[in-house]
Amino acid sequence: MLRLDAVTKTYRVGAFGGRTLTAVDGVSLDLVPGEVVSLIGESGSGKTTVGRMILGLTPVSGGSITLDGAPVRPGKDYYRQVQGVFQDPFSCYNPIFKVDRVLQMIREEYFPGTAGAQWEEKVAESLEAVRLAPALVLGKYPHQLSGGQLQRLLIARALLLGPRFLVADEITSMLDASTRIDVLNLLADLKSRGLGVLFVTHDLSLGNYVSERAVVLHRGRVVESGPTGLVFGNPLHPYTARLLDSVPRLTARWDGVPQEPVPDTPEPSVLVEAEPGHFVRRVPAPELRSVS
Amino acid sequence: MNREALHFAVRNGKLLVGLAVLLPLLALALLGPALAEGDPNAYVGTPAQAPSGEYWFGTTMFGQDVFAQFVYGLRVTFLVGLLGGGLAALIGMAVGFTAGYRGGLVDEVLNMLTNIVLVLPALAVLLVVNAYLGVRSVSVQALFIGLTSWPWAARAIRAQTFSLRSRDFVDLARLSGVRTWKIITREIAPNMSSYLFMTFILLFGGSVLIAASLDFIGLGPTQGVSLGLMLNNAARWSALHLGMWWWFIPPGAGITVIVGALYVMNVGLDEVFNPRLREL
Amino acid sequence: MALRVNDLRVHYRTLKGEVKALDGVTFEVGDGEILGLAGESGCGKTTLGKSLIRMDGRMRHAGGTAELDGAELPIGDDRAMDRFRFREVSIIPQYAMSAMNPTRKIGRMVDELLRARGAEPDGAELRRRLDLVELPHTVLERYPIELSGGMKQRMVMVISTLLDPSLLIADEITSALDVSTQKAVARTLTEFRERGFVRSMVFITHDISLTYQIADTIMVMYAGKLAEKAPADTIVTRPRHPYTRLLISSLPEVGVRYSDRRLSGIPGSPPALLDPPAGCRFRDRCPLAFDRCAEEPPAVEVAPGHHVSCWRS
């Protein structure tokens, strides 16, 4: 299990680092194999930072991230188990090299002894899992492939390592609608193969489609979390409700009610279990059990 | 990648033109002594002779063989450019890559060092050092030039590295367990290979010019001859006014052609390394 | 009809040849109508929007006409278009962040802009419109960098509609914004139309769900051509073109429980427009394609206001 416990990220800003800016404020969440958790937030919510901290690309300022109870130490062993896919597939490839290089890097670092034929078989297997024909993508340069193909190839790259967890940060936001859904379906496939996926997104309809659990982040803090059906079907925090209300749908037009700004949850606030498994940030009431 | 780069390299007109100009000059510099025997500074013929069958590039005001001087000068020029420019490029790359990739405190310290060396009046320092230590060999001259002319290169490389570091492919390499130095040499540096080569060319040219300036004020190698020294001698003895074009054109053209050919090669290399440019 | 576009073709010059980004599109936009222009990247929607106001250097007007309120727009003649820009046709660019001069205070920039167009700045009207988009009047005393993304977007909306243009082009103006800001911006656009600041509008986006919220009519483009154009409700509930159908069925929705139900995308990718294939351009990806599709399908009005370019419709 990959567990985040009260993870915090602060940056020093201003002249001489005099002020601190809290990007992520006490975020706790669990990721278990065979489950997709969507981490939902708007720009500045800290959702990408959470993903980067899990991947060890950004150091943690406070709290802890543990894998099966042991503190995370980014390095080869860790990356064999926890992998990531990013938002911009075009920027993930070194433009001067062929796309095969992202796979080759894995081979050099993790499978130096593997024979050529065996490796090719392994690559073919991963490409198969992301439904890419090897002849279509291998030996090409990044600019010769579409965003969807590049993104699926990056997922195939991660699969070469047989990871247990995958952080997918806005992986569909640069893709067209007609290819986006295929990448989402792929995440669902991986989940059924036992992978735990953290699906970071700003798009609620995608989170709703693909995940079992949803965590809503607002200004670096979790404001609501729980099973996707409960969070989306019965939003308890005004911010979640507002987000859901703003999502354009094909089934209904927006009503004419003007939006009220969402007030900050008054302090001190904690995550409260409002119904089984469904947590919402509130000012604690004495009769409710606080968990954070 | 390498085989493919070669495939495009041998088909790249600019690269080939650059090489076609540079290689003969290099060969001339290397084989020079065989072609022009004896001391290039010896007074061998009638002063101020125009080019002829005997003296291909004519003679100087004092009857020295311009061709012999040119050939030996070419050799010194290549050597100073290569050593001085190469050393400066090495230091610049080491400092620039480290500062740009590491960031934070390391960056600040290295940046401070860079700025200090940058604001030192390099030529004045070279004058003092040369005068005190009595530098009389080409390689020591190149060493001093290399040690003082790297800062701008370091700054430029740092800025490039900084912008490349935040690209997702660097993060992806980190997620692949690739070590830092390997990320720098295999992911970041190849992306700016033409830029690095350009830096080297400019440092090469800069070294040649600084060496020429030092030679001019008598702080160069004692018994040497260089294209810069030839140029300055020609200028000093008013070759231009006397119409002795054969005295200043060969060394001037030599420097210009070497740096120019390197530049053309640089553009060609850019096309070889960047697959996007290949197709246009 | 406010805007009447007839067989408009705009090509991009590249070193390899001309990319036929917009390849013969005919449609009309009525007075007071908001036309949503939807499609995937590379379908020509942005090219169409740009060609109605300002073509960039690589674009070439390859044929066809556009008429605004009965006057033909001199597409391709950058100078002659100047007379129409801002007063008749105006645009809200995609990156509002970079649309304003960073060295000028906003109020002064607006003044200069209006004077350059020979219009007298009307401070009272400007402030009335700032109120409408809920911007404080003090923004006029600030520099663009002091405004947030959403504020800049609203400011640019006010500026570009200040002379009450007949046609407003909004190109992906919400794609960089958060969902909640996006809703506010889209709402403001309809409000502008209601108050008569603009007469008609072309709202370009890749997001059909969003365009459905505010557009009266939706036009779906594919590979430089019109695929289908119909009233918004018709497009969403009774699309006739196979591309529109597949596209709409590939969109996940909030408020729907999917559990194990899977949506599917459209296999394949659009054809390269450097040398597009003859016939229907969706043919290779279309599950309904048959022999006739080798011939280019004309846009046919299958019901009042509902145009479809498909032999199967």
Short mmCIF file of N, CA and C in Angstrom, two decimals, chain A residues 52 56-57 76 79 83-84 91-98 101-102 105 108-110 141 143-144 154 157, chain B residues 1 4 167-169 171-179 182 186-188 190-191 273-276 278-279:
data_model
loop_
_atom_site.label_atom_id
_atom_site.label_comp_id
_atom_site.label_asym_id
_atom_site.label_seq_id
_atom_site.Cartn_x
_atom_site.Cartn_y
_atom_site.Cartn_z
N ARG A 52 4.00 14.62 -7.84
CA ARG A 52 5.46 14.70 -7.95
C ARG A 52 6.15 14.27 -6.66
N GLY A 56 8.84 11.24 -5.97
CA GLY A 56 10.17 11.63 -5.52
C GLY A 56 10.82 12.68 -6.38
N LEU A 57 10.03 13.38 -7.19
CA LEU A 57 10.59 14.42 -8.06
C LEU A 57 10.62 15.76 -7.34
N LYS A 76 16.25 3.34 -7.72
CA LYS A 76 15.88 2.27 -8.64
C LYS A 76 14.83 1.32 -8.07
N TYR A 79 11.40 2.99 -7.98
CA TYR A 79 10.79 3.23 -9.29
C TYR A 79 10.39 1.94 -10.00
N GLN A 83 5.56 4.09 -10.64
CA GLN A 83 5.91 4.78 -11.87
C GLN A 83 4.95 5.93 -12.15
N GLY A 84 5.31 6.75 -13.12
CA GLY A 84 4.48 7.90 -13.42
C GLY A 84 4.33 8.14 -14.92
N SER A 91 6.44 16.52 -24.46
CA SER A 91 7.58 16.99 -23.70
C SER A 91 8.29 15.84 -22.97
N CYS A 92 7.68 14.66 -22.96
CA CYS A 92 8.28 13.52 -22.26
C CYS A 92 9.31 12.81 -23.10
N TYR A 93 9.39 13.15 -24.35
CA TYR A 93 10.37 12.51 -25.22
C TYR A 93 11.45 13.52 -25.54
N ASN A 94 12.69 13.05 -25.48
CA ASN A 94 13.78 13.91 -25.88
C ASN A 94 13.66 14.08 -27.39
N PRO A 95 13.41 15.32 -27.86
CA PRO A 95 13.02 15.50 -29.25
C PRO A 95 14.06 15.03 -30.26
N ILE A 96 15.31 14.90 -29.83
CA ILE A 96 16.32 14.54 -30.82
C ILE A 96 16.53 13.05 -30.93
N PHE A 97 15.85 12.28 -30.08
CA PHE A 97 16.02 10.83 -30.15
C PHE A 97 14.73 10.17 -30.60
N LYS A 98 14.87 8.95 -31.08
CA LYS A 98 13.68 8.18 -31.42
C LYS A 98 12.92 7.80 -30.15
N ARG A 101 13.86 5.29 -27.25
CA ARG A 101 14.81 5.57 -26.19
C ARG A 101 14.21 5.48 -24.80
N VAL A 102 12.93 5.85 -24.65
CA VAL A 102 12.34 5.77 -23.32
C VAL A 102 12.29 4.31 -22.85
N MET A 105 16.06 3.14 -22.09
CA MET A 105 16.57 3.58 -20.80
C MET A 105 16.22 2.56 -19.72
N GLU A 108 18.53 -0.41 -20.10
CA GLU A 108 19.88 -0.17 -19.60
C GLU A 108 19.95 -0.19 -18.09
N GLU A 109 18.93 0.42 -17.47
CA GLU A 109 19.01 0.56 -16.02
C GLU A 109 18.53 -0.68 -15.28
N TYR A 110 17.54 -1.37 -15.84
CA TYR A 110 16.93 -2.45 -15.07
C TYR A 110 17.18 -3.83 -15.64
N TYR A 141 10.29 9.12 -34.64
CA TYR A 141 10.62 10.27 -33.80
C TYR A 141 9.34 10.79 -33.17
N HIS A 143 7.84 13.57 -33.01
CA HIS A 143 6.94 14.44 -33.76
C HIS A 143 6.21 13.69 -34.87
N GLN A 144 6.58 12.42 -35.08
CA GLN A 144 5.90 11.65 -36.13
C GLN A 144 4.71 10.89 -35.59
N LEU A 154 4.17 5.71 -23.37
CA LEU A 154 4.74 6.01 -22.06
C LEU A 154 4.16 5.08 -20.99
N ARG A 157 5.95 1.92 -21.38
CA ARG A 157 7.28 2.04 -20.77
C ARG A 157 7.20 1.70 -19.29
N MET B 1 21.21 5.83 -33.03
CA MET B 1 21.28 7.30 -33.11
C MET B 1 22.57 7.70 -33.82
N GLU B 4 22.71 6.81 -37.43
CA GLU B 4 21.80 7.64 -38.18
C GLU B 4 22.32 9.07 -38.34
N ARG B 167 12.05 20.08 -18.27
CA ARG B 167 11.27 19.34 -19.26
C ARG B 167 10.94 17.95 -18.74
N ASP B 168 9.80 17.44 -19.17
CA ASP B 168 9.34 16.18 -18.63
C ASP B 168 10.28 15.02 -18.94
N PHE B 169 11.01 15.09 -20.04
CA PHE B 169 11.85 13.93 -20.34
C PHE B 169 12.98 13.75 -19.33
N ASP B 171 12.50 14.38 -16.09
CA ASP B 171 11.80 13.69 -15.00
C ASP B 171 11.64 12.21 -15.32
N LEU B 172 11.33 11.94 -16.57
CA LEU B 172 11.12 10.55 -16.98
C LEU B 172 12.43 9.75 -16.83
N ALA B 173 13.54 10.38 -17.16
CA ALA B 173 14.83 9.71 -16.99
C ALA B 173 15.07 9.44 -15.51
N ARG B 174 14.69 10.39 -14.67
CA ARG B 174 14.85 10.17 -13.23
C ARG B 174 13.99 9.00 -12.79
N LEU B 175 12.77 8.93 -13.33
CA LEU B 175 11.89 7.81 -12.99
C LEU B 175 12.41 6.49 -13.54
N SER B 176 13.35 6.56 -14.47
CA SER B 176 13.93 5.33 -15.00
C SER B 176 15.18 4.96 -14.23
N GLY B 177 15.43 5.66 -13.14
CA GLY B 177 16.57 5.34 -12.30
C GLY B 177 17.91 5.77 -12.88
N VAL B 178 17.89 6.69 -13.84
CA VAL B 178 19.14 7.13 -14.45
C VAL B 178 19.84 8.11 -13.51
N ARG B 179 21.17 7.94 -13.37
CA ARG B 179 21.91 8.82 -12.47
C ARG B 179 22.07 10.22 -13.06
N LYS B 182 24.54 11.00 -15.82
CA LYS B 182 24.14 10.38 -17.07
C LYS B 182 22.98 11.15 -17.70
N ARG B 186 23.58 12.46 -21.26
CA ARG B 186 22.87 11.74 -22.30
C ARG B 186 21.52 12.32 -22.66
N GLU B 187 20.94 13.12 -21.76
CA GLU B 187 19.64 13.70 -22.09
C GLU B 187 19.75 15.19 -22.37
N ILE B 188 20.48 15.88 -21.50
CA ILE B 188 20.51 17.34 -21.63
C ILE B 188 21.55 17.79 -22.65
N PRO B 190 23.05 16.34 -25.25
CA PRO B 190 22.79 16.12 -26.69
C PRO B 190 21.78 17.10 -27.26
N ASN B 191 20.86 17.56 -26.39
CA ASN B 191 19.87 18.52 -26.86
C ASN B 191 20.46 19.86 -27.19
N PHE B 273 21.66 16.94 -35.91
CA PHE B 273 21.23 16.49 -34.59
C PHE B 273 19.75 16.67 -34.38
N ASN B 274 19.15 17.64 -35.04
CA ASN B 274 17.74 17.92 -34.78
C ASN B 274 16.89 17.30 -35.88
N PRO B 275 16.20 16.21 -35.56
CA PRO B 275 15.44 15.51 -36.61
C PRO B 275 14.35 16.37 -37.24
N ARG B 276 13.88 17.37 -36.51
CA ARG B 276 12.86 18.23 -37.09
C ARG B 276 13.42 19.04 -38.26
N ARG B 278 15.90 18.18 -40.11
CA ARG B 278 16.33 17.31 -41.19
C ARG B 278 15.35 17.28 -42.34
N GLU B 279 14.06 17.29 -41.95
CA GLU B 279 13.06 17.05 -42.97
C GLU B 279 12.74 18.27 -43.80
#
